Coordinates of C-alpha atoms and ligand atoms in Angstrom, one line a residue:
X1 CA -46.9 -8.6 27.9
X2 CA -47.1 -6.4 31.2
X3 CA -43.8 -6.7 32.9
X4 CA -44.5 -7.5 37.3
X5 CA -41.2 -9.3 37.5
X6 CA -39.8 -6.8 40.1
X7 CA -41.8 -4.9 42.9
X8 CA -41.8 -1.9 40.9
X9 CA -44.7 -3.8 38.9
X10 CA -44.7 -0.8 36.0
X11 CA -46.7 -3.3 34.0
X12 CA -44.6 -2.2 31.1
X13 CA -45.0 -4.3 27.6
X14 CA -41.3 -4.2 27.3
X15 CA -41.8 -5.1 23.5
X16 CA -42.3 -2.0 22.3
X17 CA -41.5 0.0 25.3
X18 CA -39.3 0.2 28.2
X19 CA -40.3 0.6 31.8
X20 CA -39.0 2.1 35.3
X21 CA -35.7 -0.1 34.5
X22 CA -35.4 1.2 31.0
X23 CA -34.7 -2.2 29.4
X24 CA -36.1 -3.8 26.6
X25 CA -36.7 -8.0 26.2
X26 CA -33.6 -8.7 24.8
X27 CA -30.7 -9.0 27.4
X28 CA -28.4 -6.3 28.0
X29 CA -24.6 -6.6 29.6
X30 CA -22.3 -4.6 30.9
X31 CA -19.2 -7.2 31.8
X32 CA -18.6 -11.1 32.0
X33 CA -15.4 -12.1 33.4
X34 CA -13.8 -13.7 36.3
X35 CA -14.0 -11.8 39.3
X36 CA -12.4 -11.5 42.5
X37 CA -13.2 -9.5 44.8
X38 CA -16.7 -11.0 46.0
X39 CA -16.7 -13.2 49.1
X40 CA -14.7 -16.3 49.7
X41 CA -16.9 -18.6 49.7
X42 CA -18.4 -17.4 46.6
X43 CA -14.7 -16.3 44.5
X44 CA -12.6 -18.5 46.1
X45 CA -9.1 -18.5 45.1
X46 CA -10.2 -18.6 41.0
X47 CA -12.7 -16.0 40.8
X48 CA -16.4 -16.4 39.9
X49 CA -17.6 -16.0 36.5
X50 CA -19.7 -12.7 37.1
X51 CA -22.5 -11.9 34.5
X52 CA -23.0 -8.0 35.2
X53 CA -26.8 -7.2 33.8
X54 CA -27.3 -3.7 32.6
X55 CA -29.7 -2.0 34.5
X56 CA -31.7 -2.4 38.1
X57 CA -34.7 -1.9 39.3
X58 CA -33.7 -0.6 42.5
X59 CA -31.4 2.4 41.0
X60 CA -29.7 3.7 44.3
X61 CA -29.1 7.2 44.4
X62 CA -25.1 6.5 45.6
X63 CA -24.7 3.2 43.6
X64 CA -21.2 3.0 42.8
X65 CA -22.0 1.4 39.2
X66 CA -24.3 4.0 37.9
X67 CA -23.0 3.5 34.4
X68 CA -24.4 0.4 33.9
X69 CA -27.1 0.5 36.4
X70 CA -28.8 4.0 35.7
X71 CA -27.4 4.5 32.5
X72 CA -28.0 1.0 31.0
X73 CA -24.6 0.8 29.2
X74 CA -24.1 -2.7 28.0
X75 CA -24.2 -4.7 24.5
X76 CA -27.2 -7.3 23.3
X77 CA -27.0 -10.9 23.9
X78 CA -28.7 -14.0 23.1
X79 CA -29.3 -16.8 24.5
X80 CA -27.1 -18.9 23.1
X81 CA -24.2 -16.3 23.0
X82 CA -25.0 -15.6 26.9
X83 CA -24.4 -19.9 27.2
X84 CA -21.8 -19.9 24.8
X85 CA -19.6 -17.3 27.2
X86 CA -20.7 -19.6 30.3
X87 CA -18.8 -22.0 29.1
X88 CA -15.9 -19.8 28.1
X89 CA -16.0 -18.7 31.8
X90 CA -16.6 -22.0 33.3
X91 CA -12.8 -23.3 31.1
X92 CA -11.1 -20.9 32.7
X93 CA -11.5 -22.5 36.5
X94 CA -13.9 -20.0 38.2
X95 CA -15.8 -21.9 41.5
X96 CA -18.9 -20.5 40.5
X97 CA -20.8 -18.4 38.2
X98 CA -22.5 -15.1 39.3
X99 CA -25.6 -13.2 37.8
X100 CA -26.2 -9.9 39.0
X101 CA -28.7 -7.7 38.9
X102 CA -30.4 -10.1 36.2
X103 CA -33.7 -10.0 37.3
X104 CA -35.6 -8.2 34.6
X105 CA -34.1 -11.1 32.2
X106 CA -35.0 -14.2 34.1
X107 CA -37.1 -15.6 30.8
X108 CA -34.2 -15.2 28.7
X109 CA -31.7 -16.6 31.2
X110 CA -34.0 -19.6 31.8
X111 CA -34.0 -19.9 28.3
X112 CA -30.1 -19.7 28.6
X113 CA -29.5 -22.7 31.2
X114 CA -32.0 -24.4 29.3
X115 CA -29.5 -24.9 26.4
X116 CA -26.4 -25.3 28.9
X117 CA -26.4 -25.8 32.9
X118 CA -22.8 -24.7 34.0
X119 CA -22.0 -27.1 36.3
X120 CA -20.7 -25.3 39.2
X121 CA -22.7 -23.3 42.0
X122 CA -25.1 -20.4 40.3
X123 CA -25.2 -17.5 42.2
X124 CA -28.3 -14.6 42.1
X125 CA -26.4 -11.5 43.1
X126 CA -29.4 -8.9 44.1
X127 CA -30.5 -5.5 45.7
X128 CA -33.0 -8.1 47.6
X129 CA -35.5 -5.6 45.9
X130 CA -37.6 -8.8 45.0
X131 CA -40.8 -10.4 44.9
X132 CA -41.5 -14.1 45.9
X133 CA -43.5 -15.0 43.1
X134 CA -40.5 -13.3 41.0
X135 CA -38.2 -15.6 42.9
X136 CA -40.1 -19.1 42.4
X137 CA -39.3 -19.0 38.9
X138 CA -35.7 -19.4 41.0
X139 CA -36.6 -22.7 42.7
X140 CA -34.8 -25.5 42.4
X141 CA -32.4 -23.4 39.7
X142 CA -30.2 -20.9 42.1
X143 CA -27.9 -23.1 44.6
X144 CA -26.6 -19.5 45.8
X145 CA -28.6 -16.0 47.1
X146 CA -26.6 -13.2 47.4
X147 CA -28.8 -10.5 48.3
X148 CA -28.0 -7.2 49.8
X149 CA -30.2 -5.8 52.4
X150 CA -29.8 -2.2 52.5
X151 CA -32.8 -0.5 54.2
X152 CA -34.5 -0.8 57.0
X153 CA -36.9 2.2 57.4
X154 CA -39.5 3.1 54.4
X155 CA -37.9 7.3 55.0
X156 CA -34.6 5.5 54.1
X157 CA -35.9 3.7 51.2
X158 CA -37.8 6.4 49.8
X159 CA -34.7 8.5 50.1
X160 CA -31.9 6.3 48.7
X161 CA -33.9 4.8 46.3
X162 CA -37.3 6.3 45.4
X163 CA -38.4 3.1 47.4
X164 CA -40.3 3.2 50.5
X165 CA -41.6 -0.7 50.1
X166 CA -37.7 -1.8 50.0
X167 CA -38.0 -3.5 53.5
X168 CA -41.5 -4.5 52.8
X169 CA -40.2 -6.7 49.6
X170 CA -36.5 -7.7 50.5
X171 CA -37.8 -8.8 54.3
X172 CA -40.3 -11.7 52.4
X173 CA -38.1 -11.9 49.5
X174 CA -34.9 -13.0 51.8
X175 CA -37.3 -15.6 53.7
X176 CA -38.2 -17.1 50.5
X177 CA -34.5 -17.5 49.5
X178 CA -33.5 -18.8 52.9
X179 CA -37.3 -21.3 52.1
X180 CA -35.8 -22.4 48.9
X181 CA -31.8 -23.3 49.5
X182 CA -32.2 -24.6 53.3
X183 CA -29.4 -24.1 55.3
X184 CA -25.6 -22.9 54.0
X185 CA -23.6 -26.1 52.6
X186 CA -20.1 -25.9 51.7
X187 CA -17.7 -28.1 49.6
X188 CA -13.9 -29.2 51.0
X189 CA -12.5 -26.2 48.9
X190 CA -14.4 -23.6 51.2
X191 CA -17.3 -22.4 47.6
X192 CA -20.8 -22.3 48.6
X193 CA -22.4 -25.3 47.5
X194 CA -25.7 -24.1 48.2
X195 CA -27.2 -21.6 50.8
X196 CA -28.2 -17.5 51.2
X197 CA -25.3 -15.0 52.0
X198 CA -26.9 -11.1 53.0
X199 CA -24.7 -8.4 52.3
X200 CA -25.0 -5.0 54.1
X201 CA -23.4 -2.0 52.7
X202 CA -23.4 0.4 56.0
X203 CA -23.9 4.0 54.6
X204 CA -22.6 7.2 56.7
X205 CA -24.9 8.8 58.9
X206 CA -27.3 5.3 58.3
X207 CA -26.1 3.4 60.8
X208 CA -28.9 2.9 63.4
X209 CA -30.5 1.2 60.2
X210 CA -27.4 -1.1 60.2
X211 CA -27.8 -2.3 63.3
X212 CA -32.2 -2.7 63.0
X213 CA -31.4 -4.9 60.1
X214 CA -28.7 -6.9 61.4
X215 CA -30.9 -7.5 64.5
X216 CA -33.6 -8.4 62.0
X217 CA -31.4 -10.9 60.3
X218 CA -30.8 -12.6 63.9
X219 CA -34.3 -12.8 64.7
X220 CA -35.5 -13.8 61.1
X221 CA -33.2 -15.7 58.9
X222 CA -32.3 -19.3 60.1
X223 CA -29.4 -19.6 62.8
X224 CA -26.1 -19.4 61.0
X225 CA -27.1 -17.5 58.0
X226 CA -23.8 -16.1 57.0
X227 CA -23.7 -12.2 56.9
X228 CA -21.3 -9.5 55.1
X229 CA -20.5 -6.6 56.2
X230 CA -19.4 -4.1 54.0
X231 CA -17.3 -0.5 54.8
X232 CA -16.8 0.3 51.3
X233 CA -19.2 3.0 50.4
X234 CA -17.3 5.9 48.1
X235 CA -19.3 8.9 47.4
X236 CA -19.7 8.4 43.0
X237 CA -22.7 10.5 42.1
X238 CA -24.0 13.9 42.7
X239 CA -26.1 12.9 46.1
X240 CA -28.8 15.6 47.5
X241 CA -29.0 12.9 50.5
X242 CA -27.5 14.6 53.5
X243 CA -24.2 12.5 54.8
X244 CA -23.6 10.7 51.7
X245 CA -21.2 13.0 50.7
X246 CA -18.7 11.4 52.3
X247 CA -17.3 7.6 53.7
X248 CA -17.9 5.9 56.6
X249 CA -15.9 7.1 59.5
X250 CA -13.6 4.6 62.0
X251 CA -16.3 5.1 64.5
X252 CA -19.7 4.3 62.4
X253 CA -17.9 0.9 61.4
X254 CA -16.9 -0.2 64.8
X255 CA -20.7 0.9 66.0
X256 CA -22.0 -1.5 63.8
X257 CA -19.0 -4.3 63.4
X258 CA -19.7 -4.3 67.1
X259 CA -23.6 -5.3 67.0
X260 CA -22.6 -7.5 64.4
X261 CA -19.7 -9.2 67.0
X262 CA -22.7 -9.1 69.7
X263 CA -25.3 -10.5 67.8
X264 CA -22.9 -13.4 67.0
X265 CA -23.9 -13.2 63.4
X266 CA -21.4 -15.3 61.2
X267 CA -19.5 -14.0 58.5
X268 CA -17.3 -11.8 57.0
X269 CA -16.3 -8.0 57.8
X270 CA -14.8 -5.9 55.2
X271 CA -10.6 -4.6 55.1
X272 CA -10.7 -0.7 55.7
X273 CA -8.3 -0.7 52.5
X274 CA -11.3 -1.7 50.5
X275 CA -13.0 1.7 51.3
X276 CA -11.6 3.2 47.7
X277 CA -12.8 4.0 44.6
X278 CA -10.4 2.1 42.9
X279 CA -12.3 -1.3 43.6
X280 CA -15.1 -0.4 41.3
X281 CA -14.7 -2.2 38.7
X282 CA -15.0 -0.3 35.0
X283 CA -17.8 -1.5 32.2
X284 CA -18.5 -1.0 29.1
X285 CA -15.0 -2.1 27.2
X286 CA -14.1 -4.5 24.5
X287 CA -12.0 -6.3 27.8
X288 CA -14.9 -6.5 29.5
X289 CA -16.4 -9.7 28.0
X290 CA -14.5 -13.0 27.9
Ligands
LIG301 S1 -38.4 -5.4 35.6 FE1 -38.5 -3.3 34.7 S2 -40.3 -3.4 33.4 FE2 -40.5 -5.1 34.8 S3 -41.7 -4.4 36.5 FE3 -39.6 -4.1 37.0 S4 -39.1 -1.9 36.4 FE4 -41.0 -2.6 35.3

């Protein structure tokens, strides 16, 4: 069958061959484990349970997990083994459980909660390179949106990511999150019952798009929409983009920490130590899967 599920729309019958994202049916993962390092009301003290999809549809040209997202490295899993390490994931106390970058398997994970529903908060961890008819096959099954939104201008799309539509699609596609979870609910323990959180990764030399899309956010999303801001961009791949050779400097953070201070967005801002390589996590090992 032709493949629309992401805005790429290759129309790929992934069957018998792959498209854009390189991935067949079946799905493919890199890493599932408790992780720690995502924001509080999502990891809590615990961790979430983080599903890490090979693949992505969005394939940034600085992504800082190009092994699994350009290179597709990850191991087959069914269904049932996919709800079988749910489970595993959900003994071990995480708050909630994470999918990430999953959307080019949404049948198979729908046929995944349909053998078990973790009961905790499920989270859809995304580029916000979406479509909304992509994400009503979410209704009423994600408590939890985690997008990113990374690009305001389509020159910045086209350049980062071979995507000059990106604002186009994540602009409707955050809406339509914001549509289906209502406003942000939180339990007595701090987790994100249900609700939308936007990351934004500022990028050196991009941050006049920062500070458009944050004033989006303020104008667009419902009041109180919580917002994180992220300083931790580290220079992985061979870039031809000019600046992102390099991190964010002192002064491009406070730029746009401050429009996010003004704006009175809420949310979380990043610790400068978390500027380092060595929070990337690494795929592809035996550890990697619980
Ligand atoms: S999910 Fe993959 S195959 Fe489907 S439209 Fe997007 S890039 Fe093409």
């Amino acid at each position: 069958m032709a493949c629309t599920l992401c805005p790429r729309s290759c129309g790929a019958d992934r069957a018998s061959r792959p498209g854009f994202c390189g991935l067949g049916e079946e799905m493919l993962i890199a890493r599932i484990a408790p992780h720690l390092w995502e924001e509080p009301p999502v990891s809590g003290r615990n961790g979430t349970g983080a599903v890490f999809f090979s693949g992505c549809t969005l394939r940034c040209v600085y992504c800082q997990n190009a092994e699994i997202s350009h290179h597709n490295a990850g191991r087959v899993f069914s269904p049932r083994e996919l709800s079988d390490a749910l489970k595993r994931l959900a003994d071990l106390g995480v708050h909630t459980i994470s999918l990430i970058t999953a959307t080019p398997f949404i049948p198979r994970i729908l046929d995944t909660l349909e053998l078990w529903r973790p009961p905790l908060p499920l989270v859809w961890n995304t580029s916000g390179y979406e479509t909304v008819e992509t994400l009503r096959m979410l209704d009423g099954v994600i408590d939890v949106y985690l997008p990113d939104l990374k690009h305001f201008s389509s020159r910045a799309g086209r350049l980062c990511a071979g995507a000059p539509d990106y604002f186009e699609y994540a602009s409707a596609a955050l809406q339509e999150m914001c549509r289906q979870t209502g406003p942000a609910v939180y339990g007595e323990d701090g987790i994100m019952r249900r609700g939308v959180l936007v990351r934004h990764l500022i990028l050196p030399g991009f941050t006049a798009e920062s500070m458009k899309l944050l004033t989006w956010i303020r104008d667009t999303l419902p009041d109180g929409t919580p917002v994180s801001l992220m300083r931790q961009y580290t220079p992985c791949n061979d870039v031809s983009v000019p600046g992102l050779d390099r991190k964010v400097s002192e002064k491009e953070y406070r730029r746009v920490r401050d429009h996010m201070l003004a704006l009175e967005l809420p949310g979380f801002l990043q610790e400068p130590d978390s500027a380092d390589v060595d929070f990337i996590p690494v795929f592809n090992r035996e550890s990697s899967f619980v």
